[in-house]
Tab-separated table of N, CA and C in Angstrom:
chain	number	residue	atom	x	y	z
I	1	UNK	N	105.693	7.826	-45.453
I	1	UNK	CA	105.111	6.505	-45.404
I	1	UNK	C	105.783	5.614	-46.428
I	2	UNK	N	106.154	4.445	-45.769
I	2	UNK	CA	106.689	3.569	-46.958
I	2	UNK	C	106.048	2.544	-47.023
I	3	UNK	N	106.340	1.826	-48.545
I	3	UNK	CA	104.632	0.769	-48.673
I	3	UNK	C	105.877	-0.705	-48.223
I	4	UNK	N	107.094	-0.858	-47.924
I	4	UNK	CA	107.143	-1.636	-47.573
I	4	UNK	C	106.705	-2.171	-46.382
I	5	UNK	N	106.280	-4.138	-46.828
I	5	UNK	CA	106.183	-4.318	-45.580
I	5	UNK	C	106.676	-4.798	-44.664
I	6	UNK	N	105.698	-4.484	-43.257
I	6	UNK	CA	105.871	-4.840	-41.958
I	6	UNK	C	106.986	-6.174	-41.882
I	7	UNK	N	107.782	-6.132	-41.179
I	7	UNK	CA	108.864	-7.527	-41.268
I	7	UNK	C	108.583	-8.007	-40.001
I	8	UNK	N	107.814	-9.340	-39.396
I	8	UNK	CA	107.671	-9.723	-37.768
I	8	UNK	C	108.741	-11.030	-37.831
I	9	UNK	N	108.877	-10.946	-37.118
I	9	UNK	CA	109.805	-12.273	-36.407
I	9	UNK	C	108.490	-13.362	-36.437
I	10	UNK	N	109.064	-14.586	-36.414
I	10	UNK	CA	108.294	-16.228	-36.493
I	10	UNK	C	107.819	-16.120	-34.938
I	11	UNK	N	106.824	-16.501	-35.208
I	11	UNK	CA	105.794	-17.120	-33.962
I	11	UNK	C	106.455	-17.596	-33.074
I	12	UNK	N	107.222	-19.073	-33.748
I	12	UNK	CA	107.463	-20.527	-33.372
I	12	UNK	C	108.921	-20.359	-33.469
I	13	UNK	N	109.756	-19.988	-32.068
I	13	UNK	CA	111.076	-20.292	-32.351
I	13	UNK	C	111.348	-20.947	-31.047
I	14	UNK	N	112.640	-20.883	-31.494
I	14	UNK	CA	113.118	-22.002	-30.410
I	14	UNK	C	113.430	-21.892	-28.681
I	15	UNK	N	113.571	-20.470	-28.688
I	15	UNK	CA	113.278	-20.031	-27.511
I	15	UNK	C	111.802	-20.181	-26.893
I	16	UNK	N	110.615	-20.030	-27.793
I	16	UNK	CA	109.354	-20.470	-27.200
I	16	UNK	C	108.840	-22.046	-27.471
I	17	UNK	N	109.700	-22.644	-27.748
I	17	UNK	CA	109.564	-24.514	-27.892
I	17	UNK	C	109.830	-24.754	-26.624
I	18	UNK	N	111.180	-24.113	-26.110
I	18	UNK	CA	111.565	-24.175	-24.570
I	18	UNK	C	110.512	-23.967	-23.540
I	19	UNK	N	110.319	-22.957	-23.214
I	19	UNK	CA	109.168	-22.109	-22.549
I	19	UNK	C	108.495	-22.996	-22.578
I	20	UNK	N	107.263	-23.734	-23.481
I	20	UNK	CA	106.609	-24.567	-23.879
I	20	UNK	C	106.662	-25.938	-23.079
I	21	UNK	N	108.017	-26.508	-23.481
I	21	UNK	CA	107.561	-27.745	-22.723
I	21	UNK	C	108.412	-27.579	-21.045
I	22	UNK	N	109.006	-26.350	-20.809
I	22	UNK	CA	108.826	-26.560	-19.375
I	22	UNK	C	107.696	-26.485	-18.369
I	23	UNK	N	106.522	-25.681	-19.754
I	23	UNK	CA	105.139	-25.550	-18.583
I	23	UNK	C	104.886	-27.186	-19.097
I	24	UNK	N	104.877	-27.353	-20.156
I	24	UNK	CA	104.055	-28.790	-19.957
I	24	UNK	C	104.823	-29.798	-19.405
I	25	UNK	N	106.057	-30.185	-19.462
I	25	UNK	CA	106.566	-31.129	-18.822
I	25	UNK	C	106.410	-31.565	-16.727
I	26	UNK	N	105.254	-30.586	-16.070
I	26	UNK	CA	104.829	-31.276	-15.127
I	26	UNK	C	103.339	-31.785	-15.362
I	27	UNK	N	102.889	-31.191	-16.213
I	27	UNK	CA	101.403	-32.146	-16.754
I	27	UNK	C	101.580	-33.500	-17.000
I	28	UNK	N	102.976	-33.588	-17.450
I	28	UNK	CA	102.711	-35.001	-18.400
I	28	UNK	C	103.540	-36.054	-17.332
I	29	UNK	N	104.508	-35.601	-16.529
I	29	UNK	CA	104.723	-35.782	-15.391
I	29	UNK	C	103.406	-36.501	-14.155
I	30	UNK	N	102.537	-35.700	-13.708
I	30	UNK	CA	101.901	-35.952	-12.943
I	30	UNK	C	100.449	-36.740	-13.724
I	31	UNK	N	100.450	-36.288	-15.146
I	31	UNK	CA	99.866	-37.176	-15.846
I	31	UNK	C	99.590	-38.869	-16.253
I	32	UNK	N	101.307	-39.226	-16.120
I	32	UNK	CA	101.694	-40.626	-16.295
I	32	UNK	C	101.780	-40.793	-14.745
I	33	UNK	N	100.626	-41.442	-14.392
I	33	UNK	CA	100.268	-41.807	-13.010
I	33	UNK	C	101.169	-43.183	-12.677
I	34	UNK	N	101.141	-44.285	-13.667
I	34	UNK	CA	101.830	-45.578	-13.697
I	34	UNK	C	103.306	-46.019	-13.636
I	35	UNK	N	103.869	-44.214	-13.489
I	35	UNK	CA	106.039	-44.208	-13.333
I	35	UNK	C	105.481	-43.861	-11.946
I	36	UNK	N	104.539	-43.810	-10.731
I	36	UNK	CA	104.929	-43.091	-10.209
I	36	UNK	C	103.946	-43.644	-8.852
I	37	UNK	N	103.087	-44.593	-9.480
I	37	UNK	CA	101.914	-45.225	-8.284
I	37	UNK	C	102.638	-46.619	-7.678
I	38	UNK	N	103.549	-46.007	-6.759
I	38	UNK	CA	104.070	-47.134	-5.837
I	38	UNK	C	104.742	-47.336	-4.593
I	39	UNK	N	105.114	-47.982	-3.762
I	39	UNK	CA	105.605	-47.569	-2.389
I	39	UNK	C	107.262	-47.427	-2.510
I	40	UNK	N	107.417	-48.176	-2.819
I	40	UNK	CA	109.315	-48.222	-3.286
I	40	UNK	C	109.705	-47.376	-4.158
I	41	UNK	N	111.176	-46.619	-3.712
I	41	UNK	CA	111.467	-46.433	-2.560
I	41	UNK	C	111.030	-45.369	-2.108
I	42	UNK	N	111.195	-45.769	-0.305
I	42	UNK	CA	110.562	-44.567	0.167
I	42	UNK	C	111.621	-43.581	1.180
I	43	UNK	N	111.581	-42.418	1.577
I	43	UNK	CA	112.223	-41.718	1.765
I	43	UNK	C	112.154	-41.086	3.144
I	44	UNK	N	112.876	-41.109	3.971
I	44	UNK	CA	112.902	-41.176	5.478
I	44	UNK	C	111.451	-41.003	5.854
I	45	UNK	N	110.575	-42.440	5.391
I	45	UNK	CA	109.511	-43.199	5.695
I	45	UNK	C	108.557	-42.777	4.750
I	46	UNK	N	108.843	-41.889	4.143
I	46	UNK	CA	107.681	-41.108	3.287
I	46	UNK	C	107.615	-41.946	1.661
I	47	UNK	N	106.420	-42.922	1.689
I	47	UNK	CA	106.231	-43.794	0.251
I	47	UNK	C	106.506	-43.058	-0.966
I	48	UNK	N	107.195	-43.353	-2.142
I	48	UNK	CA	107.501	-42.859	-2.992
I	48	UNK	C	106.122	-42.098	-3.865
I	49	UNK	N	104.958	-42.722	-4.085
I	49	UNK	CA	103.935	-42.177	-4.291
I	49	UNK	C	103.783	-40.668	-3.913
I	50	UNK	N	104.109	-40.047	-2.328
I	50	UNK	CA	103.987	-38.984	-2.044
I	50	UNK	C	105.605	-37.885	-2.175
I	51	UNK	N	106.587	-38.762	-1.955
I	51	UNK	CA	107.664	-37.744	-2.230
I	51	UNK	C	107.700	-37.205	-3.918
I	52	UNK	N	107.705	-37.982	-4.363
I	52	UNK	CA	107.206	-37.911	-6.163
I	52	UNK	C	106.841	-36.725	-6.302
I	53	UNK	N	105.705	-36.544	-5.711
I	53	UNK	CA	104.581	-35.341	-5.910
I	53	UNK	C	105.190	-34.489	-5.683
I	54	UNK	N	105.416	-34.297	-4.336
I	54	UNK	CA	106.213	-33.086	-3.589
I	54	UNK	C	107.232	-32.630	-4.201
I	55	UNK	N	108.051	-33.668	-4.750
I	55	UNK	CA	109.415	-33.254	-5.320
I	55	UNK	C	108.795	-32.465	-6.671
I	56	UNK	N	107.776	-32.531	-7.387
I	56	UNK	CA	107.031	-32.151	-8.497
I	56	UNK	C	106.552	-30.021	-8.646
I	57	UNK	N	106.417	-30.367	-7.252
I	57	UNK	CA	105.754	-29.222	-6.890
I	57	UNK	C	107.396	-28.154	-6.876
I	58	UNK	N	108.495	-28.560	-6.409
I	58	UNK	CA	109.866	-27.775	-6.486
I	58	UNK	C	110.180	-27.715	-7.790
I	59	UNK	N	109.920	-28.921	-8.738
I	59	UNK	CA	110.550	-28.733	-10.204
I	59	UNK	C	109.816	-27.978	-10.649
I	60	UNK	N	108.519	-28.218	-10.511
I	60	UNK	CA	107.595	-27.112	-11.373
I	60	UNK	C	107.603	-25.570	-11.275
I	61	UNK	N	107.811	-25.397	-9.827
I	61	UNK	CA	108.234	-23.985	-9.504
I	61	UNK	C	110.043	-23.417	-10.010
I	62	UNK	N	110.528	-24.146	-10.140
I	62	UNK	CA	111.891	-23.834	-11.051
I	62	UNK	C	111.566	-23.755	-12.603
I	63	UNK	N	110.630	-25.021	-13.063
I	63	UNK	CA	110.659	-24.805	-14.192
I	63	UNK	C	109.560	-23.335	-15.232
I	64	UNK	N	108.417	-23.231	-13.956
I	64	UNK	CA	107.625	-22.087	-14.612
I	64	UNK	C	108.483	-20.561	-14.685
I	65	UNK	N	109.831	-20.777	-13.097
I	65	UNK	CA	111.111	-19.365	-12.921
I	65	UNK	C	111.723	-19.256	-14.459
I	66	UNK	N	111.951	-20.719	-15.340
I	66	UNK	CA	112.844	-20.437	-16.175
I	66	UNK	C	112.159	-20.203	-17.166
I	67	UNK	N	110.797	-20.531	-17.588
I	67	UNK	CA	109.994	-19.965	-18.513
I	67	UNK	C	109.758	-18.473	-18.681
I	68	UNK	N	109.073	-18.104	-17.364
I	68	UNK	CA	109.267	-16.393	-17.547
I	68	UNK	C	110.204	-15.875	-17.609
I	69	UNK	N	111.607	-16.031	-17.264
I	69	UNK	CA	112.597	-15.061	-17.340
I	69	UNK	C	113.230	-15.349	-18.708
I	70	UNK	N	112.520	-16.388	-19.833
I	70	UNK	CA	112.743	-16.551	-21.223
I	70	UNK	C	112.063	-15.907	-21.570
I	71	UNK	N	110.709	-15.780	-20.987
I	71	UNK	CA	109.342	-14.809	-22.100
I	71	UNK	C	109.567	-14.036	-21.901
I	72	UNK	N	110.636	-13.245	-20.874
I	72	UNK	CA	110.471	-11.877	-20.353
I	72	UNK	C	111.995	-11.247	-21.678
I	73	UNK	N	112.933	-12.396	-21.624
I	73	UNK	CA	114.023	-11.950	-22.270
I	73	UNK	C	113.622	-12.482	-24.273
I	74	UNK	N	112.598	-13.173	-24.507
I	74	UNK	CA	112.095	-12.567	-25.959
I	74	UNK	C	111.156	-11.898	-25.809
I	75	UNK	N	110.557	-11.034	-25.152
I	75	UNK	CA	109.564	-10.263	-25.249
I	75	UNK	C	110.513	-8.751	-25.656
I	76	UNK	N	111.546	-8.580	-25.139
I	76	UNK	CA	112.204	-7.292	-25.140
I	76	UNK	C	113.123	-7.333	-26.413
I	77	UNK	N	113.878	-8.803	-26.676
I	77	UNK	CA	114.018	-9.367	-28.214
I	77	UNK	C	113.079	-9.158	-28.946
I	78	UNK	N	112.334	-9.014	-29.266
I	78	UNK	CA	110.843	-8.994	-30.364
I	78	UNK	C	110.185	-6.990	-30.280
I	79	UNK	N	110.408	-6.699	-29.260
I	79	UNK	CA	110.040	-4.982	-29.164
I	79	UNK	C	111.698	-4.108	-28.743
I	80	UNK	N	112.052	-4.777	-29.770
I	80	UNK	CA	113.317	-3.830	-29.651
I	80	UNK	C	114.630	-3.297	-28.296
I	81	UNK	N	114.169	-4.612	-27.074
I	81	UNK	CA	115.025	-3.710	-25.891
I	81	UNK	C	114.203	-2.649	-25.757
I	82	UNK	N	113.016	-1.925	-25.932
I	82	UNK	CA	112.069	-1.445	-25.381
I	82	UNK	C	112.348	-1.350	-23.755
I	83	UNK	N	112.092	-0.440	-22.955
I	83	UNK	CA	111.576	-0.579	-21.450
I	83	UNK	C	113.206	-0.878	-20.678
């Protein structure tokens, strides 16, 4: 047994700042209602109001892909390449 101690890696790095605001960056997105409540332009007929959204729903699903395959690649950073 040795009394030194335990050494952990920081909470808060920069790999999880990332992670971070790709989940939040469609909150704040679909949040700011006023970039985004309007008819112009619209897109083979479809008002910009609704392509907006839709297009929201593809970024968000790319951006939550690139979050986990960061948490997944410091999770194995932080437990040693474990697994």
């Amino acid at each position: 047994m040795s009394d030194a101690p335990e050494v952990r890696p920081p909470v808060v790095t920069p790999v999880r700042v990332v992670i971070a605001l790709c989940l939040v960056a469609p909150f704040v997105a679909m949040l700011w209602v006023g970039s985004y409540s309007k008819v112009d332009p619209t897109f083979i007929g479809i008002p910009f109001f609704y392509w907006y959204q839709m297009l929201w729903v593809l970024i968000s699903t790319a951006l939550t892909m690139i979050a986990y395959k960061l948490w997944q690649c410091d999770q194995r950073a932080r437990h040693g390449g474990a697994k």
